[in-house]
Amino acid sequence: MIKKLLFSLNFQIIEAKDGLEGWSLMIKEKPDLVLLDLYMPYKNGFDTLKDMQEEWVDIPTIILSGDHSSKTIHSCLSNGATAFIPKPINKDEFYRKICE
């Protein structure tokens, strides 16, 4: 659903199979927007957010996660995430967040 919606909005998509590959692609490609899951192999979303803050990366980042406790949401937003969208993803909410 996410890929289909992004393609319909003419987004170019770069995918990574895990957190380390995602980090490498982010540095290389410097995307306009990052959609980040929190729980990935090799480098999780929490570490990626912290590294983005420490390095340079000022890329809008939307967290997509099934872990939507208030503590998790607060941690993500206080560590630089632009927005947090709980899974399962609501198409309308997702659309609003990426178009902000």
JSON list of C-alpha atoms in Angstrom, two decimals:
[
{"chain": "A", "resi": 1, "resn": "MET", "atom": "CA", "xyz": [0.00, 0.00, 0.00]},
{"chain": "A", "resi": 2, "resn": "ILE", "atom": "CA", "xyz": [2.77, 2.44, 0.90]},
{"chain": "A", "resi": 3, "resn": "LYS", "atom": "CA", "xyz": [4.71, 1.88, -2.33]},
{"chain": "A", "resi": 4, "resn": "LYS", "atom": "CA", "xyz": [1.54, 2.20, -4.40]},
{"chain": "A", "resi": 5, "resn": "LEU", "atom": "CA", "xyz": [0.59, 5.47, -2.73]},
{"chain": "A", "resi": 6, "resn": "LEU", "atom": "CA", "xyz": [4.10, 6.90, -3.07]},
{"chain": "A", "resi": 7, "resn": "PHE", "atom": "CA", "xyz": [4.28, 5.94, -6.75]},
{"chain": "A", "resi": 8, "resn": "SER", "atom": "CA", "xyz": [0.89, 7.58, -7.35]},
{"chain": "A", "resi": 9, "resn": "LEU", "atom": "CA", "xyz": [2.33, 10.80, -5.88]},
{"chain": "A", "resi": 10, "resn": "ASN", "atom": "CA", "xyz": [5.40, 10.55, -8.16]},
{"chain": "A", "resi": 11, "resn": "PHE", "atom": "CA", "xyz": [7.85, 9.76, -5.38]},
{"chain": "A", "resi": 12, "resn": "GLN", "atom": "CA", "xyz": [11.04, 7.98, -6.37]},
{"chain": "A", "resi": 13, "resn": "ILE", "atom": "CA", "xyz": [11.53, 5.10, -3.93]},
{"chain": "A", "resi": 14, "resn": "ILE", "atom": "CA", "xyz": [14.76, 3.64, -2.60]},
{"chain": "A", "resi": 15, "resn": "GLU", "atom": "CA", "xyz": [14.32, 0.57, -0.41]},
{"chain": "A", "resi": 16, "resn": "ALA", "atom": "CA", "xyz": [16.67, -1.11, 2.02]},
{"chain": "A", "resi": 17, "resn": "LYS", "atom": "CA", "xyz": [16.48, -4.66, 3.33]},
{"chain": "A", "resi": 18, "resn": "ASP", "atom": "CA", "xyz": [17.77, -3.74, 6.79]},
{"chain": "A", "resi": 19, "resn": "GLY", "atom": "CA", "xyz": [18.92, -0.82, 8.91]},
{"chain": "A", "resi": 20, "resn": "LEU", "atom": "CA", "xyz": [22.57, -0.89, 7.86]},
{"chain": "A", "resi": 21, "resn": "GLU", "atom": "CA", "xyz": [21.72, -0.85, 4.18]},
{"chain": "A", "resi": 22, "resn": "GLY", "atom": "CA", "xyz": [19.21, 1.92, 4.84]},
{"chain": "A", "resi": 23, "resn": "TRP", "atom": "CA", "xyz": [21.84, 4.03, 6.60]},
{"chain": "A", "resi": 24, "resn": "SER", "atom": "CA", "xyz": [24.30, 3.55, 3.73]},
{"chain": "A", "resi": 25, "resn": "LEU", "atom": "CA", "xyz": [21.69, 4.47, 1.13]},
{"chain": "A", "resi": 26, "resn": "MET", "atom": "CA", "xyz": [20.63, 7.52, 3.14]},
{"chain": "A", "resi": 27, "resn": "ILE", "atom": "CA", "xyz": [24.20, 8.84, 3.22]},
{"chain": "A", "resi": 28, "resn": "LYS", "atom": "CA", "xyz": [24.77, 8.08, -0.46]},
{"chain": "A", "resi": 29, "resn": "GLU", "atom": "CA", "xyz": [21.44, 9.22, -1.91]},
{"chain": "A", "resi": 30, "resn": "LYS", "atom": "CA", "xyz": [20.45, 12.02, 0.51]},
{"chain": "A", "resi": 31, "resn": "PRO", "atom": "CA", "xyz": [16.70, 11.50, 0.05]},
{"chain": "A", "resi": 32, "resn": "ASP", "atom": "CA", "xyz": [14.06, 14.18, 0.55]},
{"chain": "A", "resi": 33, "resn": "LEU", "atom": "CA", "xyz": [12.12, 12.00, 3.01]},
{"chain": "A", "resi": 34, "resn": "VAL", "atom": "CA", "xyz": [12.88, 8.89, 5.08]},
{"chain": "A", "resi": 35, "resn": "LEU", "atom": "CA", "xyz": [10.25, 6.36, 6.16]},
{"chain": "A", "resi": 36, "resn": "LEU", "atom": "CA", "xyz": [11.77, 4.44, 9.02]},
{"chain": "A", "resi": 37, "resn": "ASP", "atom": "CA", "xyz": [10.66, 1.32, 10.86]},
{"chain": "A", "resi": 38, "resn": "LEU", "atom": "CA", "xyz": [11.92, 1.00, 14.43]},
{"chain": "A", "resi": 39, "resn": "TYR", "atom": "CA", "xyz": [12.65, -2.70, 14.51]},
{"chain": "A", "resi": 40, "resn": "MET", "atom": "CA", "xyz": [15.01, -3.81, 11.74]},
{"chain": "A", "resi": 41, "resn": "PRO", "atom": "CA", "xyz": [17.95, -6.19, 11.64]},
{"chain": "A", "resi": 42, "resn": "TYR", "atom": "CA", "xyz": [21.51, -4.89, 12.12]},
{"chain": "A", "resi": 43, "resn": "LYS", "atom": "CA", "xyz": [20.61, -1.24, 12.85]},
{"chain": "A", "resi": 44, "resn": "ASN", "atom": "CA", "xyz": [17.29, -0.35, 14.41]},
{"chain": "A", "resi": 45, "resn": "GLY", "atom": "CA", "xyz": [15.32, 2.84, 13.87]},
{"chain": "A", "resi": 46, "resn": "PHE", "atom": "CA", "xyz": [16.20, 4.28, 17.28]},
{"chain": "A", "resi": 47, "resn": "ASP", "atom": "CA", "xyz": [19.93, 4.05, 16.49]},
{"chain": "A", "resi": 48, "resn": "THR", "atom": "CA", "xyz": [19.37, 5.43, 13.01]},
{"chain": "A", "resi": 49, "resn": "LEU", "atom": "CA", "xyz": [17.55, 8.48, 14.39]},
{"chain": "A", "resi": 50, "resn": "LYS", "atom": "CA", "xyz": [20.35, 9.13, 16.87]},
{"chain": "A", "resi": 51, "resn": "ASP", "atom": "CA", "xyz": [22.99, 8.76, 14.16]},
{"chain": "A", "resi": 52, "resn": "MET", "atom": "CA", "xyz": [21.06, 11.13, 11.90]},
{"chain": "A", "resi": 53, "resn": "GLN", "atom": "CA", "xyz": [21.14, 13.76, 14.65]},
{"chain": "A", "resi": 54, "resn": "GLU", "atom": "CA", "xyz": [24.83, 13.23, 15.40]},
{"chain": "A", "resi": 55, "resn": "GLU", "atom": "CA", "xyz": [26.04, 13.14, 11.81]},
{"chain": "A", "resi": 56, "resn": "TRP", "atom": "CA", "xyz": [24.42, 15.86, 9.76]},
{"chain": "A", "resi": 57, "resn": "VAL", "atom": "CA", "xyz": [21.28, 14.43, 8.47]},
{"chain": "A", "resi": 58, "resn": "ASP", "atom": "CA", "xyz": [18.48, 16.95, 8.37]},
{"chain": "A", "resi": 59, "resn": "ILE", "atom": "CA", "xyz": [16.03, 14.82, 6.39]},
{"chain": "A", "resi": 60, "resn": "PRO", "atom": "CA", "xyz": [12.36, 14.73, 7.36]},
{"chain": "A", "resi": 61, "resn": "THR", "atom": "CA", "xyz": [11.81, 11.31, 8.89]},
{"chain": "A", "resi": 62, "resn": "ILE", "atom": "CA", "xyz": [8.51, 9.56, 9.47]},
{"chain": "A", "resi": 63, "resn": "ILE", "atom": "CA", "xyz": [8.48, 6.59, 11.83]},
{"chain": "A", "resi": 64, "resn": "LEU", "atom": "CA", "xyz": [6.18, 3.68, 10.96]},
{"chain": "A", "resi": 65, "resn": "SER", "atom": "CA", "xyz": [5.83, 1.23, 13.83]},
{"chain": "A", "resi": 66, "resn": "GLY", "atom": "CA", "xyz": [3.54, -1.20, 15.57]},
{"chain": "A", "resi": 67, "resn": "ASP", "atom": "CA", "xyz": [5.08, -0.07, 18.86]},
{"chain": "A", "resi": 68, "resn": "HIS", "atom": "CA", "xyz": [3.07, 3.06, 19.51]},
{"chain": "A", "resi": 69, "resn": "SER", "atom": "CA", "xyz": [3.37, 3.45, 23.25]},
{"chain": "A", "resi": 70, "resn": "SER", "atom": "CA", "xyz": [3.60, 7.03, 24.44]},
{"chain": "A", "resi": 71, "resn": "LYS", "atom": "CA", "xyz": [7.20, 6.38, 25.57]},
{"chain": "A", "resi": 72, "resn": "THR", "atom": "CA", "xyz": [8.21, 5.16, 22.09]},
{"chain": "A", "resi": 73, "resn": "ILE", "atom": "CA", "xyz": [6.48, 8.02, 20.30]},
{"chain": "A", "resi": 74, "resn": "HIS", "atom": "CA", "xyz": [8.07, 10.57, 22.65]},
{"chain": "A", "resi": 75, "resn": "SER", "atom": "CA", "xyz": [11.52, 9.00, 22.17]},
{"chain": "A", "resi": 76, "resn": "CYS", "atom": "CA", "xyz": [11.21, 9.13, 18.39]},
{"chain": "A", "resi": 77, "resn": "LEU", "atom": "CA", "xyz": [9.97, 12.70, 18.24]},
{"chain": "A", "resi": 78, "resn": "SER", "atom": "CA", "xyz": [12.52, 13.95, 20.76]},
{"chain": "A", "resi": 79, "resn": "ASN", "atom": "CA", "xyz": [15.30, 12.29, 18.74]},
{"chain": "A", "resi": 80, "resn": "GLY", "atom": "CA", "xyz": [14.45, 14.07, 15.51]},
{"chain": "A", "resi": 81, "resn": "ALA", "atom": "CA", "xyz": [11.56, 12.23, 13.88]},
{"chain": "A", "resi": 82, "resn": "THR", "atom": "CA", "xyz": [9.23, 14.54, 12.03]},
{"chain": "A", "resi": 83, "resn": "ALA", "atom": "CA", "xyz": [6.16, 12.38, 12.59]},
{"chain": "A", "resi": 84, "resn": "PHE", "atom": "CA", "xyz": [5.06, 9.01, 13.92]},
{"chain": "A", "resi": 85, "resn": "ILE", "atom": "CA", "xyz": [2.48, 6.81, 12.19]},
{"chain": "A", "resi": 86, "resn": "PRO", "atom": "CA", "xyz": [1.28, 3.69, 14.02]},
{"chain": "A", "resi": 87, "resn": "LYS", "atom": "CA", "xyz": [0.89, 0.36, 12.24]},
{"chain": "A", "resi": 88, "resn": "PRO", "atom": "CA", "xyz": [-1.40, -0.81, 10.85]},
{"chain": "A", "resi": 89, "resn": "ILE", "atom": "CA", "xyz": [-1.13, 2.26, 8.69]},
{"chain": "A", "resi": 90, "resn": "ASN", "atom": "CA", "xyz": [-4.17, 4.35, 7.98]},
{"chain": "A", "resi": 91, "resn": "LYS", "atom": "CA", "xyz": [-3.93, 5.45, 4.33]},
{"chain": "A", "resi": 92, "resn": "ASP", "atom": "CA", "xyz": [-5.45, 8.89, 4.94]},
{"chain": "A", "resi": 93, "resn": "GLU", "atom": "CA", "xyz": [-3.20, 9.63, 7.91]},
{"chain": "A", "resi": 94, "resn": "PHE", "atom": "CA", "xyz": [-0.16, 8.46, 5.96]},
{"chain": "A", "resi": 95, "resn": "TYR", "atom": "CA", "xyz": [-1.08, 10.70, 3.03]},
{"chain": "A", "resi": 96, "resn": "ARG", "atom": "CA", "xyz": [-1.51, 13.73, 5.33]},
{"chain": "A", "resi": 97, "resn": "LYS", "atom": "CA", "xyz": [1.85, 13.17, 7.04]},
{"chain": "A", "resi": 98, "resn": "ILE", "atom": "CA", "xyz": [3.91, 12.78, 3.88]},
{"chain": "A", "resi": 99, "resn": "CYS", "atom": "CA", "xyz": [2.28, 15.81, 2.26]},
{"chain": "A", "resi": 100, "resn": "GLU", "atom": "CA", "xyz": [2.88, 18.14, 5.25]}
]
